Short mmCIF file of C-alpha atoms in Angstrom, two decimals:
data_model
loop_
_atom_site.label_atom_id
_atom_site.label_comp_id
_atom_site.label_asym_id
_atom_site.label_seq_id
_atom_site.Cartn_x
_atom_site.Cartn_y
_atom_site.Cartn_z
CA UNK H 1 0.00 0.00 0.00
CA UNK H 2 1.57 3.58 -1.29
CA UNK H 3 0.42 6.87 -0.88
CA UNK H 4 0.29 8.99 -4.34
CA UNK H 5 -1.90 11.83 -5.47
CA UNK H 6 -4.48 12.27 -7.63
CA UNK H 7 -5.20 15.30 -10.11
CA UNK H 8 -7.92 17.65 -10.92
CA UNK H 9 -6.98 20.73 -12.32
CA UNK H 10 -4.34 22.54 -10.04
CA UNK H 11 -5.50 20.81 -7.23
CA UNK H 12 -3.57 17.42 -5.59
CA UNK H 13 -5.59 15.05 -3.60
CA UNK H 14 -3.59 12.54 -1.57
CA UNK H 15 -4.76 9.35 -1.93
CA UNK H 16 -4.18 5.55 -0.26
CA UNK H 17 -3.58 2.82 -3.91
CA UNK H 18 -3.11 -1.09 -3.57
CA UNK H 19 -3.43 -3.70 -5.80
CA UNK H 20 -3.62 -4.65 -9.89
CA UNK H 21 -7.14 -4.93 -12.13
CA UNK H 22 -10.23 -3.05 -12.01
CA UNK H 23 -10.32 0.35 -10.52
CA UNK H 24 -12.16 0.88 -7.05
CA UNK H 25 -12.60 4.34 -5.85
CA UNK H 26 -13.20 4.77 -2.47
CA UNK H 27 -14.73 8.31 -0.77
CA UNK H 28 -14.54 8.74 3.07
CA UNK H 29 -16.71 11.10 4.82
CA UNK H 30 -17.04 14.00 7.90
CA UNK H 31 -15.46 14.10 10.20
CA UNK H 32 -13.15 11.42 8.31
CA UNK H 33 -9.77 10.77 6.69
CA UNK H 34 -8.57 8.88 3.49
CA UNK H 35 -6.14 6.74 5.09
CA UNK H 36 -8.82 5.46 7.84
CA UNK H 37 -10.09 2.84 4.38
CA UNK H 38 -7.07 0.82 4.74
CA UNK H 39 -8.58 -2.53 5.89
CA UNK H 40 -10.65 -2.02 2.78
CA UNK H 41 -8.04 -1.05 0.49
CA UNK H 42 -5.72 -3.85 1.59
CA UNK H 43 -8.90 -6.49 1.05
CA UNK H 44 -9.29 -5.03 -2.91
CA UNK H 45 -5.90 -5.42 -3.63
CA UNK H 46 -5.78 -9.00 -2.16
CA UNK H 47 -8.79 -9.78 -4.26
CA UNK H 48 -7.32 -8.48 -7.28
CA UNK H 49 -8.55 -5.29 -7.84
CA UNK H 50 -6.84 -1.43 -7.48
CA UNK H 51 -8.07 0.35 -4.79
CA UNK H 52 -7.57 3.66 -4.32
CA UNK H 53 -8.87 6.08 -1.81
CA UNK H 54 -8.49 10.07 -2.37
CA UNK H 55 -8.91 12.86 0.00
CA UNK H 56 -12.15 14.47 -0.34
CA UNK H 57 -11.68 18.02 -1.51
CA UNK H 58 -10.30 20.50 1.05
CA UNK H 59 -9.40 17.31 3.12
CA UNK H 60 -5.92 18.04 2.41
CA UNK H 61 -3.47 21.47 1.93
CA UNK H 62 -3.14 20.55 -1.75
CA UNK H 63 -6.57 20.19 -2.68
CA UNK H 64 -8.25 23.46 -1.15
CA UNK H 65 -9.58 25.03 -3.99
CA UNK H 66 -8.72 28.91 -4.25
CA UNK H 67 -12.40 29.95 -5.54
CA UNK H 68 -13.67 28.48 -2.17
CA UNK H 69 -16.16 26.01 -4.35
CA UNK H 70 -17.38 23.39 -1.86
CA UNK H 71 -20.30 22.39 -3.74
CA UNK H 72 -21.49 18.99 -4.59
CA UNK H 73 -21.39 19.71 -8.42
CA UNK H 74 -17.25 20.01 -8.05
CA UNK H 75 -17.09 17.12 -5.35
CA UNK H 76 -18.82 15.19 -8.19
CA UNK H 77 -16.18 16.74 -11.35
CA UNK H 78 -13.62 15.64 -8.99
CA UNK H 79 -14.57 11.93 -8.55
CA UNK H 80 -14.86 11.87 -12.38
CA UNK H 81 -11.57 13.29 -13.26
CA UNK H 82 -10.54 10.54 -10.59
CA UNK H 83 -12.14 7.75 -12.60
CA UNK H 84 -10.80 9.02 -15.96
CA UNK H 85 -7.45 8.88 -14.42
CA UNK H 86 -7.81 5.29 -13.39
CA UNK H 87 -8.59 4.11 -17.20
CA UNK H 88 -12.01 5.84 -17.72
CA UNK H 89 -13.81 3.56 -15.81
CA UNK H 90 -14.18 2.49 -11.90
CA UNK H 91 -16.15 0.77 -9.18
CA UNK H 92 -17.17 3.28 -6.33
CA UNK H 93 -17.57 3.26 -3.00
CA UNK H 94 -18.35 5.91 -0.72
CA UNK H 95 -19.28 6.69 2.91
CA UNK H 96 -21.21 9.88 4.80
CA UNK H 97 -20.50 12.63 2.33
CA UNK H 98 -18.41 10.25 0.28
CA UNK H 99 -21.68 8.42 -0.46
CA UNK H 100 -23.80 11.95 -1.32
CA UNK H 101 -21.13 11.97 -3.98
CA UNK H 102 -21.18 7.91 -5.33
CA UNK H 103 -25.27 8.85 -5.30
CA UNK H 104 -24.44 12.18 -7.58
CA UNK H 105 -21.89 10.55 -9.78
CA UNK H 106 -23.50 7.81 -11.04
CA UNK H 107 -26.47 9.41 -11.40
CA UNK H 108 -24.78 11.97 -13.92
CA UNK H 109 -21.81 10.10 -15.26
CA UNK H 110 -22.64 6.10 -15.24
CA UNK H 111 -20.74 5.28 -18.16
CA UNK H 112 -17.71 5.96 -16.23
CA UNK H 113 -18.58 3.68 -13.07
CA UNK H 114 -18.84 -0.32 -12.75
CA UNK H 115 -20.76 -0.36 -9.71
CA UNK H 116 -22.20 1.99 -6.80
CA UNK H 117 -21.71 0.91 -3.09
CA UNK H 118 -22.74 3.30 -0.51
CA UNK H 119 -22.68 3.49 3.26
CA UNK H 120 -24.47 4.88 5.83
CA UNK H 121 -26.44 7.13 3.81
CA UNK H 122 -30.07 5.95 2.27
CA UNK H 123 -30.29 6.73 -1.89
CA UNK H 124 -30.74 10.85 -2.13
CA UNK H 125 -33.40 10.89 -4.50
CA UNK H 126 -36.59 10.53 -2.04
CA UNK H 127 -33.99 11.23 1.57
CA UNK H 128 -35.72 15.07 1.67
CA UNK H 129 -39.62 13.89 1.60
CA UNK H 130 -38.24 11.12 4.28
CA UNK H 131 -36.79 12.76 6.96
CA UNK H 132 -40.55 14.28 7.46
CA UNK H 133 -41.66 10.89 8.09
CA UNK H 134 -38.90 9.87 10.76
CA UNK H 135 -39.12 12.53 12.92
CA UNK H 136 -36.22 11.92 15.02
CA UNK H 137 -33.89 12.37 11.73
CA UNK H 138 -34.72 16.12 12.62
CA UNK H 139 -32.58 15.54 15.47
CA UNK H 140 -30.21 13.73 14.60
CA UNK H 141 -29.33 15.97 11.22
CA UNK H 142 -29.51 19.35 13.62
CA UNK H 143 -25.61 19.31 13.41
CA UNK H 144 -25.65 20.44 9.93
CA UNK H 145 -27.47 23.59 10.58
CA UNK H 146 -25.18 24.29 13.49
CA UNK H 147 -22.38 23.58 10.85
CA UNK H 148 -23.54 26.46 8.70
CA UNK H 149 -23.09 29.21 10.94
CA UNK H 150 -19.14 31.17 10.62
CA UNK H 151 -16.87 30.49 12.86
CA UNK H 152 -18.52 28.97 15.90
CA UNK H 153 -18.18 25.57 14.56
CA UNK H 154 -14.49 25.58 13.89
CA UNK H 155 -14.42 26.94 17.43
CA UNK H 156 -16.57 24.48 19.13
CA UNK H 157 -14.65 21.26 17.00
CA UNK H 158 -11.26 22.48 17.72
CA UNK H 159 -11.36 23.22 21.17
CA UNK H 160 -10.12 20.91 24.03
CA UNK H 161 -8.10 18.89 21.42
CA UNK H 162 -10.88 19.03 18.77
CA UNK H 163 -12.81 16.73 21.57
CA UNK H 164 -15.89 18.07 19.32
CA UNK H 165 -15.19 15.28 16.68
CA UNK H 166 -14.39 12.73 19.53
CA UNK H 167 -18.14 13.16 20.58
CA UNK H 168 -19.49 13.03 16.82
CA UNK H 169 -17.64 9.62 16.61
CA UNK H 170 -19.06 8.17 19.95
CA UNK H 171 -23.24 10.08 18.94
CA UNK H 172 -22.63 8.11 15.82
CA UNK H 173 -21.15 5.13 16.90
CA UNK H 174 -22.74 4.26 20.21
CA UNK H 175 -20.61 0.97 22.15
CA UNK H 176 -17.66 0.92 20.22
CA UNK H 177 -14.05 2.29 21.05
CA UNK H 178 -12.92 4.14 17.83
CA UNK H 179 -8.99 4.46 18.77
CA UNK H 180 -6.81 4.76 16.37
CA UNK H 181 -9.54 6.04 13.67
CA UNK H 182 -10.99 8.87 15.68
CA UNK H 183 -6.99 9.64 16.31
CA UNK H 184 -6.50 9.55 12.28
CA UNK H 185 -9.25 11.44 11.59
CA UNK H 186 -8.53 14.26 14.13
CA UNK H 187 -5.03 15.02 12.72
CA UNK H 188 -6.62 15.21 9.33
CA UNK H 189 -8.87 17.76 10.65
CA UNK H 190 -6.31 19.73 12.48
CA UNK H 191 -3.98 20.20 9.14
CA UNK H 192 -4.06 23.66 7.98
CA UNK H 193 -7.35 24.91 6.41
CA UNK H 194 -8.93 21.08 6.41
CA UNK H 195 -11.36 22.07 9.49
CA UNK H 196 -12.97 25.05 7.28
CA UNK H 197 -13.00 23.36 4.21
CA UNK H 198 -15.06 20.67 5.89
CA UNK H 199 -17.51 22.44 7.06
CA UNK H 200 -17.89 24.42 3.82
CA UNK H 201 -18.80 21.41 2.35
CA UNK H 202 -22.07 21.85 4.73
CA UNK H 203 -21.83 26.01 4.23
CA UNK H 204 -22.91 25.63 0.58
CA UNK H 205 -26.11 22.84 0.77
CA UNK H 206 -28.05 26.06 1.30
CA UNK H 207 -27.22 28.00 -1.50
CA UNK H 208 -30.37 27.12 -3.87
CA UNK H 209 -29.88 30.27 -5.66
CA UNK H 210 -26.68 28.68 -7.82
CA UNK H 211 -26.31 26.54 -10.83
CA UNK H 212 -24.09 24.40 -8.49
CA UNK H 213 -26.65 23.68 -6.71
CA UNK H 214 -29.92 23.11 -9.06
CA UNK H 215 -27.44 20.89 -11.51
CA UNK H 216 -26.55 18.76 -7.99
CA UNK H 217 -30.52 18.73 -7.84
CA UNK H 218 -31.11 17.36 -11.16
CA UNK H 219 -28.40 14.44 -10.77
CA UNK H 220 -30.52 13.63 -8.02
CA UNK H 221 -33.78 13.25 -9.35
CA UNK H 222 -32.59 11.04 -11.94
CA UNK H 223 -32.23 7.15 -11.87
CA UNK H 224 -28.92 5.24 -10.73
CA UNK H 225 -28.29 3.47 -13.54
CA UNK H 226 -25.05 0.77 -12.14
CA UNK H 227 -25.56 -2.09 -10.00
CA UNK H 228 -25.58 -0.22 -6.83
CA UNK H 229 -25.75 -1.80 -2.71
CA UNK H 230 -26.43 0.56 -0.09
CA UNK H 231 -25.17 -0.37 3.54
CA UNK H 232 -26.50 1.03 6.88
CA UNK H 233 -25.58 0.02 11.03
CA UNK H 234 -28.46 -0.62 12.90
CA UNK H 235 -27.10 1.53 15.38
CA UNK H 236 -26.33 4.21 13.52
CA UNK H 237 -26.43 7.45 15.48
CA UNK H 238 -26.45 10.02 13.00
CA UNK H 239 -28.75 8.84 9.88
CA UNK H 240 -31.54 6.92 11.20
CA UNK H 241 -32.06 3.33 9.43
CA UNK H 242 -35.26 3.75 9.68
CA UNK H 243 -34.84 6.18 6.52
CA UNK H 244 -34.50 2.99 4.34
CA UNK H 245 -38.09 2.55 4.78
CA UNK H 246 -39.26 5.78 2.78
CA UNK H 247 -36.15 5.93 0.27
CA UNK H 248 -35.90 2.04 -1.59
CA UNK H 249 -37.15 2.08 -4.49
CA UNK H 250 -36.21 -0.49 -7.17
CA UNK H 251 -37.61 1.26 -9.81
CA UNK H 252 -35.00 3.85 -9.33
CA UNK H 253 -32.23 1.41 -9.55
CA UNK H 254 -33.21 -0.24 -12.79
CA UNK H 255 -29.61 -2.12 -12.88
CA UNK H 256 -30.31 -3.63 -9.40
CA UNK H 257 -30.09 -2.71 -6.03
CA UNK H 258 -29.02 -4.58 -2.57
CA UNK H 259 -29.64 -3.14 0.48
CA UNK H 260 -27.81 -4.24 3.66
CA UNK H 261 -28.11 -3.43 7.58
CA UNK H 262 -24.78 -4.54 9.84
CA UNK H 263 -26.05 -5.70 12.66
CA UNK H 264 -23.66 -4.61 15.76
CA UNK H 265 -22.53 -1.40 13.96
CA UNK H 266 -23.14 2.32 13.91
CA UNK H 267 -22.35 5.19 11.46
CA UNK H 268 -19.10 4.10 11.18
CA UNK H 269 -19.50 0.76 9.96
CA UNK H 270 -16.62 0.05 7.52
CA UNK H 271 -14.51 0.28 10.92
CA UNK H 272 -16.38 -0.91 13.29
CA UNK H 273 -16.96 -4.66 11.26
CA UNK H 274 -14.61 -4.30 8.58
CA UNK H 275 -14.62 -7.98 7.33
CA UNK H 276 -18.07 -8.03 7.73
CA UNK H 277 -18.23 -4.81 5.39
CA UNK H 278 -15.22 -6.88 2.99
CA UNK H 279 -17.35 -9.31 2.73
CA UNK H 280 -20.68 -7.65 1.50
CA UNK H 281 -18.44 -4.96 -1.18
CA UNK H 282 -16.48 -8.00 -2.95
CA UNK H 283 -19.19 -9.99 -3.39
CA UNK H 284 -21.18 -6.88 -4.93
CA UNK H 285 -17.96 -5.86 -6.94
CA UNK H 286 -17.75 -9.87 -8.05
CA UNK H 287 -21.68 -9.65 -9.29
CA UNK H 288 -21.30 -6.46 -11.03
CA UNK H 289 -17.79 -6.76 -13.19
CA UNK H 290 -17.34 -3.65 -15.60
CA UNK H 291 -19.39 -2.95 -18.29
CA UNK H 292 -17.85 0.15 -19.32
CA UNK H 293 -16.59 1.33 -22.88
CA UNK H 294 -13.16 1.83 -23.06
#
């Protein structure tokens, strides 16, 4: 397993790669880092495939953009510069705001993606009308209004030894010990500019008034159009699994669509039962090898 970077435009994105054969693209989530996919990286590239992991934008020094554009339409150009990198073609997996992408970018771009595996996050397209119908999703998602305010956030995370994200992790991820993870992710978070770039990511959901967003909009209204699985914990502490209930629909994933729930494991799942999590994502890669033109 290396470290090497990945390109889009002037921007570098750090990135975890293992492994020979079909590309896998992995996306990690808040408050998260790239290297913290390693047990799933390391399975890939035992199972023959290349895995690769990037930084999420602004996760890193080099890939802060100058404009400030933290908006789900260039999260999504990103992840499809990534793929055309790799050969043009890729599996992808993605958790938390890693998975908001996966949805986005196979929605817009599926002749450049294999498969869609997502975690923790219920398919976008009917999530809005939903959380009305589980009313303690209100609760759980009132972090990312808090998020949107200036400055106070960055404040309240950083302080004490950012023990802000140490409490995220253990809300989301009730009974389990996060260690070295929660460590991982915290010196991501405390690398220059990384903090306020990820909560910029949550600064610019409101902003309905820009193309940005109504093109993000569109991509989500639209069908998913790869073999796609989507993976929740039952004990999930920040997305409520009871969200699945209101947001599967087959007809939206006319190539097929498997829906897990990981029993013993919270929002965090890919850490908290990684083999079980191997498991599940190779035999989904295995059923859906690529169809793509090259």
């Amino acid at each position: 397993m290396k470290q090497v970077e990945l390109v889009n435009g002037d921007l570098r994105f750090p990135a975890l790669m293992a492994g020979d054969g079909e590309p896998v693209i992995l996306l990690h989530g808040f408050p998260d880092s790239f290297r913290n996919w390693r047990h799933q990286v390391q399975a890939l590239a035992d199972a023959g495939y290349l895995a690769v992991a990037p930084a999420l934008r602004g996760y890193a020094p080099g890939c802060q953009p100058r404009d400030g554009d933290y908006s789900l339409r260039t999260a999504v150009d990103d992840v499809c510069a990534f793929a055309a990198q790799l050969g043009g073609c890729a599996h992808l997996v993605g958790h938390d705001w890693g998975a908001v992408v996966g949805y986005l970018a196979a929605a817009r771009s599926p002749e450049q993606f294999s498969s869609l595996t997502t975690l923790a996050i219920p398919p976008l397209k009917r999530l809005p009308a939903a959380v009305l119908k589980v009313p303690e999703q209100l609760l759980l998602s009132a972090y990312m209004e808090f998020f949107q305010l200036p400055l106070v956030p960055e404040w309240t995370l950083r302080r004490n030894d950012l023990a802000g994200i140490e409490w995220l992790w253990r809300r989301w991820s009730p009974d389990w010990e996060p260690g070295e993870y929660l460590a991982e992710a915290q010196a991501v978070l405390g690398e220059p500019g990384v903090m306020r770039a990820a909560l910029n990511w949550y600064r610019h959901l409101p902003r309905v008034w820009n193309s940005a967003h109504r093109e993000a909009r569109r991509w989500m209204a639209r069908p998913i159009e790869v073999p796609a699985m989507v993976m929740v914990g039952r004990k999930d502490g920040c997305m409520s699994p009871r969200l699945l209930e209101h947001t599967i629909h087959q007809r939206d994933f006319p190539a097929g669509l498997r829906v897990e729930q990981v029993s013993g494991a919270g929002h965090f799942l890919h850490l908290e039962r990684p083999q079980r999590i191997n498991d599940l994502l190779l035999q989904h890669l295995a059923a859906s090898p690529s169809a793509c033109a090259v």
